[in-house]
Every structure is written in C-alpha cells, then in structure tokens.
Short mmCIF file of C-alpha atoms in Angstrom, two decimals:
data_model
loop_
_atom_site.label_atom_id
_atom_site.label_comp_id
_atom_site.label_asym_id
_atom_site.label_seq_id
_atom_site.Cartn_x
_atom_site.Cartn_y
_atom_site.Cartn_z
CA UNK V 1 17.73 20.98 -1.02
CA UNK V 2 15.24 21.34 -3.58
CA UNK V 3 11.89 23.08 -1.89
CA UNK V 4 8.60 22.50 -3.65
CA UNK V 5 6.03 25.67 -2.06
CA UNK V 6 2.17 25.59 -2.21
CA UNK V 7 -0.52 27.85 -1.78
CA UNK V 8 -2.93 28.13 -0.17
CA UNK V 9 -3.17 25.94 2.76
CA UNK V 10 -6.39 25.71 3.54
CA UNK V 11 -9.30 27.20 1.52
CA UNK V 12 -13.25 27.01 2.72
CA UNK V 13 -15.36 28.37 0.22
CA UNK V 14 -19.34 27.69 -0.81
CA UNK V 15 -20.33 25.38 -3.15
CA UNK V 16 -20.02 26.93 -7.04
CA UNK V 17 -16.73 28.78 -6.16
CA UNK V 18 -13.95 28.23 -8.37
CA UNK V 19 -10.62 27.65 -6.64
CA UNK V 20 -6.66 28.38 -7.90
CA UNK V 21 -3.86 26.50 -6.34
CA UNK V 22 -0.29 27.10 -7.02
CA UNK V 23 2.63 25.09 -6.86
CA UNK V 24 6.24 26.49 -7.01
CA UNK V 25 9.68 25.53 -7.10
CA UNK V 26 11.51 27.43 -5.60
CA UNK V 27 15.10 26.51 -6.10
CA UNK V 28 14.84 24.47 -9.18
CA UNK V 29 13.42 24.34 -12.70
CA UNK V 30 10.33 21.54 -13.25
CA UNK V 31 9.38 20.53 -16.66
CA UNK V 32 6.98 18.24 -14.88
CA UNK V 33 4.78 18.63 -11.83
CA UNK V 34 2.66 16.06 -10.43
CA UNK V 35 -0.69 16.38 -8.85
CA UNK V 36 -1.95 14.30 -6.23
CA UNK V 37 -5.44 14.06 -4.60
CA UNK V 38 -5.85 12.50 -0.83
CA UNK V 39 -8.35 11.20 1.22
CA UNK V 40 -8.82 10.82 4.54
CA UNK V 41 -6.64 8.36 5.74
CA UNK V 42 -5.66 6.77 2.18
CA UNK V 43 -2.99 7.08 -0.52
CA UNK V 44 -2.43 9.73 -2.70
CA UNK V 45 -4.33 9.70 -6.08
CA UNK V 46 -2.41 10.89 -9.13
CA UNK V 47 -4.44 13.15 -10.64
CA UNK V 48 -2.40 14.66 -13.44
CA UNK V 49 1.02 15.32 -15.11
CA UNK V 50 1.42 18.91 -15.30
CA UNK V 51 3.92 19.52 -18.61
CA UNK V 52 5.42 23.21 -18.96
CA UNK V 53 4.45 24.52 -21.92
CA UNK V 54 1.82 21.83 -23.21
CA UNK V 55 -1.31 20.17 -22.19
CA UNK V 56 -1.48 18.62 -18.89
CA UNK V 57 -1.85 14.62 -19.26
CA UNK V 58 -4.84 13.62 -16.85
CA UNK V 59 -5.60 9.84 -15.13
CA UNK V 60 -8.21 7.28 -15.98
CA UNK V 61 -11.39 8.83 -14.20
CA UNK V 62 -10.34 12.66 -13.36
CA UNK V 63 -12.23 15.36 -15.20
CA UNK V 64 -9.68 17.95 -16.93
CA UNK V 65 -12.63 20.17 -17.39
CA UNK V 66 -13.00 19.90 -13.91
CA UNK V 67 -9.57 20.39 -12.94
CA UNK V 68 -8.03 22.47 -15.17
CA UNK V 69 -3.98 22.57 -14.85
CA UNK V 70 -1.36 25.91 -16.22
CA UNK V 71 1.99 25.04 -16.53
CA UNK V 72 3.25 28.20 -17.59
CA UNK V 73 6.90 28.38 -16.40
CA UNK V 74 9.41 26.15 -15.08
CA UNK V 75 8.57 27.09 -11.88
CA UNK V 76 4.78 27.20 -11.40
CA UNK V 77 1.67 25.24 -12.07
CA UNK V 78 -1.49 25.54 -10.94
CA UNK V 79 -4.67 23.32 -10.47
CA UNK V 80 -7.93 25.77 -10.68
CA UNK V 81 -10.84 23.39 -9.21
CA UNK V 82 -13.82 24.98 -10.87
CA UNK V 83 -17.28 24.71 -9.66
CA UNK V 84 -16.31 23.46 -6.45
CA UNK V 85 -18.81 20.84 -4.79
CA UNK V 86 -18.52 19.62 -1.37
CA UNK V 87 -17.39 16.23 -3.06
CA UNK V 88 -14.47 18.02 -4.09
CA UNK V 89 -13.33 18.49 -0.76
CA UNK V 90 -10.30 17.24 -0.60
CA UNK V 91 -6.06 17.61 0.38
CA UNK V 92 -4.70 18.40 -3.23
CA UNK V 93 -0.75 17.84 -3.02
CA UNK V 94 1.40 19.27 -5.54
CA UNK V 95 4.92 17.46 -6.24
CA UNK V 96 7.98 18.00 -8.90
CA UNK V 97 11.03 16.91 -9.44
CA UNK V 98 14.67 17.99 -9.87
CA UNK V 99 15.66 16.75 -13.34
CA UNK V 100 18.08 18.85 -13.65
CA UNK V 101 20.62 17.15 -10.73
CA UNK V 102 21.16 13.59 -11.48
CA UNK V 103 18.47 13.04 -13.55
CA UNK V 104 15.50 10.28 -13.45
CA UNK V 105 17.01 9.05 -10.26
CA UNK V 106 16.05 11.77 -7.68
CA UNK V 107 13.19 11.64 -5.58
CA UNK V 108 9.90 13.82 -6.29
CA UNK V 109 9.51 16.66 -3.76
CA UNK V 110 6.25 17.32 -2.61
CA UNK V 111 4.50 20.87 -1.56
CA UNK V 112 2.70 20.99 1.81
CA UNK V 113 -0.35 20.51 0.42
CA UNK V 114 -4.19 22.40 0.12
CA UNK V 115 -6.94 21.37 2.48
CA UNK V 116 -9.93 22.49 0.33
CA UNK V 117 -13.16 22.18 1.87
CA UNK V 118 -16.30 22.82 0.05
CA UNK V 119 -19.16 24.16 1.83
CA UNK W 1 3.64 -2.11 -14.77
CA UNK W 2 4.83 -1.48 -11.67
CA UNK W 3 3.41 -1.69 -8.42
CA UNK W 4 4.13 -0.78 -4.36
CA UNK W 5 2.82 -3.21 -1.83
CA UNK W 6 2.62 -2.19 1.84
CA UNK W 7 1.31 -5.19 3.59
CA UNK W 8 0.37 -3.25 6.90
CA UNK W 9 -2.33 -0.82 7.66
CA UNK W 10 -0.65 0.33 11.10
CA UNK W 11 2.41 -0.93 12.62
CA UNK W 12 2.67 -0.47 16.76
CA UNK W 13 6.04 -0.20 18.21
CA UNK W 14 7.18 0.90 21.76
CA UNK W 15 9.31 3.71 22.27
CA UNK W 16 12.94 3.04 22.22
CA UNK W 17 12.36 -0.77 20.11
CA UNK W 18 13.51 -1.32 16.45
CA UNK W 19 11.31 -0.74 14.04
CA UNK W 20 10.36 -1.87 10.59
CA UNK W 21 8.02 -1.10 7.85
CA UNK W 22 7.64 -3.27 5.23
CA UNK W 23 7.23 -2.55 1.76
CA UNK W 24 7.51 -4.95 -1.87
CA UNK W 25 7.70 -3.67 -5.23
CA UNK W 26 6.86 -5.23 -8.93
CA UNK W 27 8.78 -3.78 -11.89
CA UNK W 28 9.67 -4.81 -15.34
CA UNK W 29 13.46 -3.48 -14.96
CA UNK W 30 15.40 -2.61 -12.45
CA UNK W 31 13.87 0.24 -9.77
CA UNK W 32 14.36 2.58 -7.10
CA UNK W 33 13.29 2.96 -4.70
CA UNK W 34 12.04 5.76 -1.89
CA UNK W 35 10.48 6.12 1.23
CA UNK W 36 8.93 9.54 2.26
CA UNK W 37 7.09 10.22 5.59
CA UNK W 38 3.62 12.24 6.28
CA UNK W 39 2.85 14.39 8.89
CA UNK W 40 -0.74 15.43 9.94
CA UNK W 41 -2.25 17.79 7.15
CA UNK W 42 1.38 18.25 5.25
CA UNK W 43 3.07 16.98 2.38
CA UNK W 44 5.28 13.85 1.48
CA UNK W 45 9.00 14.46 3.21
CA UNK W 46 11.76 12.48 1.48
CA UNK W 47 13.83 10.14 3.48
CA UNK W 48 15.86 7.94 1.78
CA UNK W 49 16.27 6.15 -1.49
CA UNK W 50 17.96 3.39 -3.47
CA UNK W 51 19.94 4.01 -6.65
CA UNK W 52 22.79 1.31 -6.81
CA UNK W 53 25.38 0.48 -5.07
CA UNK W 54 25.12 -0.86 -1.07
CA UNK W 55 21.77 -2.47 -0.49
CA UNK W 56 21.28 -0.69 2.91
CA UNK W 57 20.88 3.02 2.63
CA UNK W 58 20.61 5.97 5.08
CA UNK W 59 18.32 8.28 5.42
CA UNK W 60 17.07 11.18 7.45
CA UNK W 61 15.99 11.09 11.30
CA UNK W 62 17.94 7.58 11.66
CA UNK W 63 16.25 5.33 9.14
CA UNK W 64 17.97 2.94 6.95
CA UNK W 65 15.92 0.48 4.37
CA UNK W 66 17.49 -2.79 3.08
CA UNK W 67 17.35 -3.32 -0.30
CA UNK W 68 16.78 -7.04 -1.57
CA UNK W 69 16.52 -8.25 -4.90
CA UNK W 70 15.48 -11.40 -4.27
CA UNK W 71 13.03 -10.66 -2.42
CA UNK W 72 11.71 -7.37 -4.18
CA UNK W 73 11.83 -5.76 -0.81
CA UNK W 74 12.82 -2.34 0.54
CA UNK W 75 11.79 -2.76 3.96
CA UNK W 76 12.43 0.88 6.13
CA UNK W 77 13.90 0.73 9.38
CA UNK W 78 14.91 2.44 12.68
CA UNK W 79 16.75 0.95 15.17
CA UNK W 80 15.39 2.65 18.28
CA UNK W 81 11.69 4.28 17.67
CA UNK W 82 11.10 7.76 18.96
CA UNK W 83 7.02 9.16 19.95
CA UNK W 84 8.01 11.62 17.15
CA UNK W 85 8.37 9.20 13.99
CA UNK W 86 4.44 8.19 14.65
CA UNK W 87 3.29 9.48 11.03
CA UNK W 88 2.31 7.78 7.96
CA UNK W 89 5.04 6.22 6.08
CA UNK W 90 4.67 5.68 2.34
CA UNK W 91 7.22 3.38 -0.34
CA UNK W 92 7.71 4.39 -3.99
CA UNK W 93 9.31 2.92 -6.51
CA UNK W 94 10.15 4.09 -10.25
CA UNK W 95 11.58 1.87 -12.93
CA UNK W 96 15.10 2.56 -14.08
CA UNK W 97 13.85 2.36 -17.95
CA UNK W 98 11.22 5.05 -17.72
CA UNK W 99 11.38 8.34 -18.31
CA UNK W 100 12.28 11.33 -15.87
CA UNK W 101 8.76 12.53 -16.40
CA UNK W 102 6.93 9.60 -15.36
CA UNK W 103 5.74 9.85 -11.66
CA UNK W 104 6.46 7.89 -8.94
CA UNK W 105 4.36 4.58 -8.23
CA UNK W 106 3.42 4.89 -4.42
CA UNK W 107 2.05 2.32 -1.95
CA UNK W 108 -0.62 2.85 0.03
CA UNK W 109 0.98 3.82 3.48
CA UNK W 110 1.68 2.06 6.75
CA UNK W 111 0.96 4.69 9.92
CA UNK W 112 3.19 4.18 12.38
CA UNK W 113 2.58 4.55 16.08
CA UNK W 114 4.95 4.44 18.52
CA UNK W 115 3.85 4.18 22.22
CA UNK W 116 5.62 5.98 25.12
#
C-alpha cells in the first residue's frame, strides 16, 4: 500500500534554530501534500497545501514566512520551521495522497509524524 | 462547507464488548467517508472508508462503520474490543464534488479506552 515516510522524528533544538522536515512518498507520485499541526491531545490543524511545482496554499492564521513549504518533486516536500520558538513546539504530520489509483476517492496517507520541541 | 462531528471526548469499553464510535458529517453533495486510528506519538493509520455501494464497510483490525444517509452518520465499530485498539480514533469526510487536491475535513477525535 501506498507508504507516506517522514523525517525526522523527533528534533530538540534551542530557540532561533531553523528546522527542515521532509515528507516522502515512497511508492507513489503526490501532486499534493498536506501539512498538519497537533497539539497535545487535540485534532490535527491543517496548516498548508503543499502543490509540486508552485506555491504552497497556507490556512487562515499560519505564517508562510514562518513555515516555509518546497514541493520540489512528486515525491518530497518539506516544511522548514524557521526561527524556532518554544511556541512552535509542536507534532507536525505530513500526509499525501494517491491520485494516481482511483482518483479523489482514496484516503490521505499520513507520515509518522515530527515531535519538534523548542528549547 | 463541510464538517466532522465526533460527539465524544473518550469512549470506555471493556475488553471483549462491542464497541462504537460515533461520528456525523455535513456536506453539500454526496461524501466519503474515512476513519483512521492514532497511536501514541505516530501518524494517522487508515482503516476503512465509504465510497458507494453497501452501507457497512470493512476495515482493518476488525472494524466495520455503517453508513447512513439519513442520518449523516458513519458510526465505526468493533464487535469484540481488544486492550490494543485503546488509541485515538478520528472521522473524515471529503465531498464527492471537490477536487482530488482538496484535503480531508477531520473531526476532532474520540480516544478510546478499553479496560482489561
């Protein structure tokens, strides 16, 4: 089945560091990726629509100079979190889908996610 | 718009008893419909979804979810609970008329806990 990988895991880092996450699919080709912010014990948060090959499209509220999204092949997309502050802190989950199988109707396939933790 | 609505926080079940997680949905067309499950510090796992056809679909690990138009319901369920479904359990829906690019409209989650 179609496998969505992420990277890192976990990341600690001080306050002011700039951090890269990547998101890959590894079996399949995704035009779009999805990116997803959690809290403790909540929903996720869409954060952004991660297009290949154009500008990401960002929710109501989220910074895109804060969170700055590469789609840059069908397979990868990243979410840099620059200038990290201990309010960004956060599980970051990454999540695409096959369109190439059946179309609109299959499910979105999520990575394992990022704990980032901002010192 | 569409919308997911996941009327419990936390849904208790003893080990071995049905059990059922309830989820509604709002959308302009006609949807479907997922369920995924969460485990501690991981991602979203897929486990079943609605395209057409039979209203009661089967999933992964055992679960099934009912679909009902009437009642704009997709309620997930198991009929014999094991200590290792205890997770959060989240409902999604998408409407049929959007585009493959638009992302999926989650509710807020239901943890499940089942008791040995």
């Amino acid at each position: 089945g179609a496998v969505v990988s992420q990277h890192p895991s976990w990341v600690i880092c001080k306050s002011g560091t700039s951090v890269k996450i990547e998101c890959r699919s590894l079996d399949f080709q995704a035009t779009t990726m999805f990116w997803y912010r959690q809290f403790p014990k909540q929903s996720l948060m869409l954060m952004a629509t991660s297009n290949e090959g154009s500008k990401a499209t960002y929710e109501q509220g989220v910074e895109k100079d804060k969170f700055l999204i590469n789609h840059a092949s069908l397979t990868l997309s990243t979410l840099t979190v620059t200038s990290a502050h201990p309010e960004d802190s956060s599980f970051y989950i990454c999540s695409a889908r096959d369109g190439g199988t059946g179309g609109k109707n299959q499910p979105q396939h999520f990575g394992d996610g990022t704990r980032l933790s901002i010192l | 718009a569409q919308s997911v609505a996941q009327p419990e926080d936390q849904v208790n079940v003893a080990e071995g008893n049905p059990l059922t997680v309830k989820c509604t949905y709002s959308v302009s067309g006609n949807p479907y419909l997922f369920w995924y499950v969460q485990y501690p510090n991981r991602g979203l796992q897929f486990l079943l979804k609605y395209i057409t056809g039979d209203n009661l679909v089967k999933g992964s690990y055992g679960f099934e979810a009912e679909f009902n138009k009437s009642q704009t319901s997709f309620h997930l369920k198991k009929p014999s609970a094991l200590v290792s479904d205890s997770a959060l359990y989240f409902c999604a829906v998408r409407d049929k008329s959007n585009s493959g690019n638009t992302p999926l409209v989650f509710g807020k989650g239901t943890r499940l806990s089942v008791i040995a």
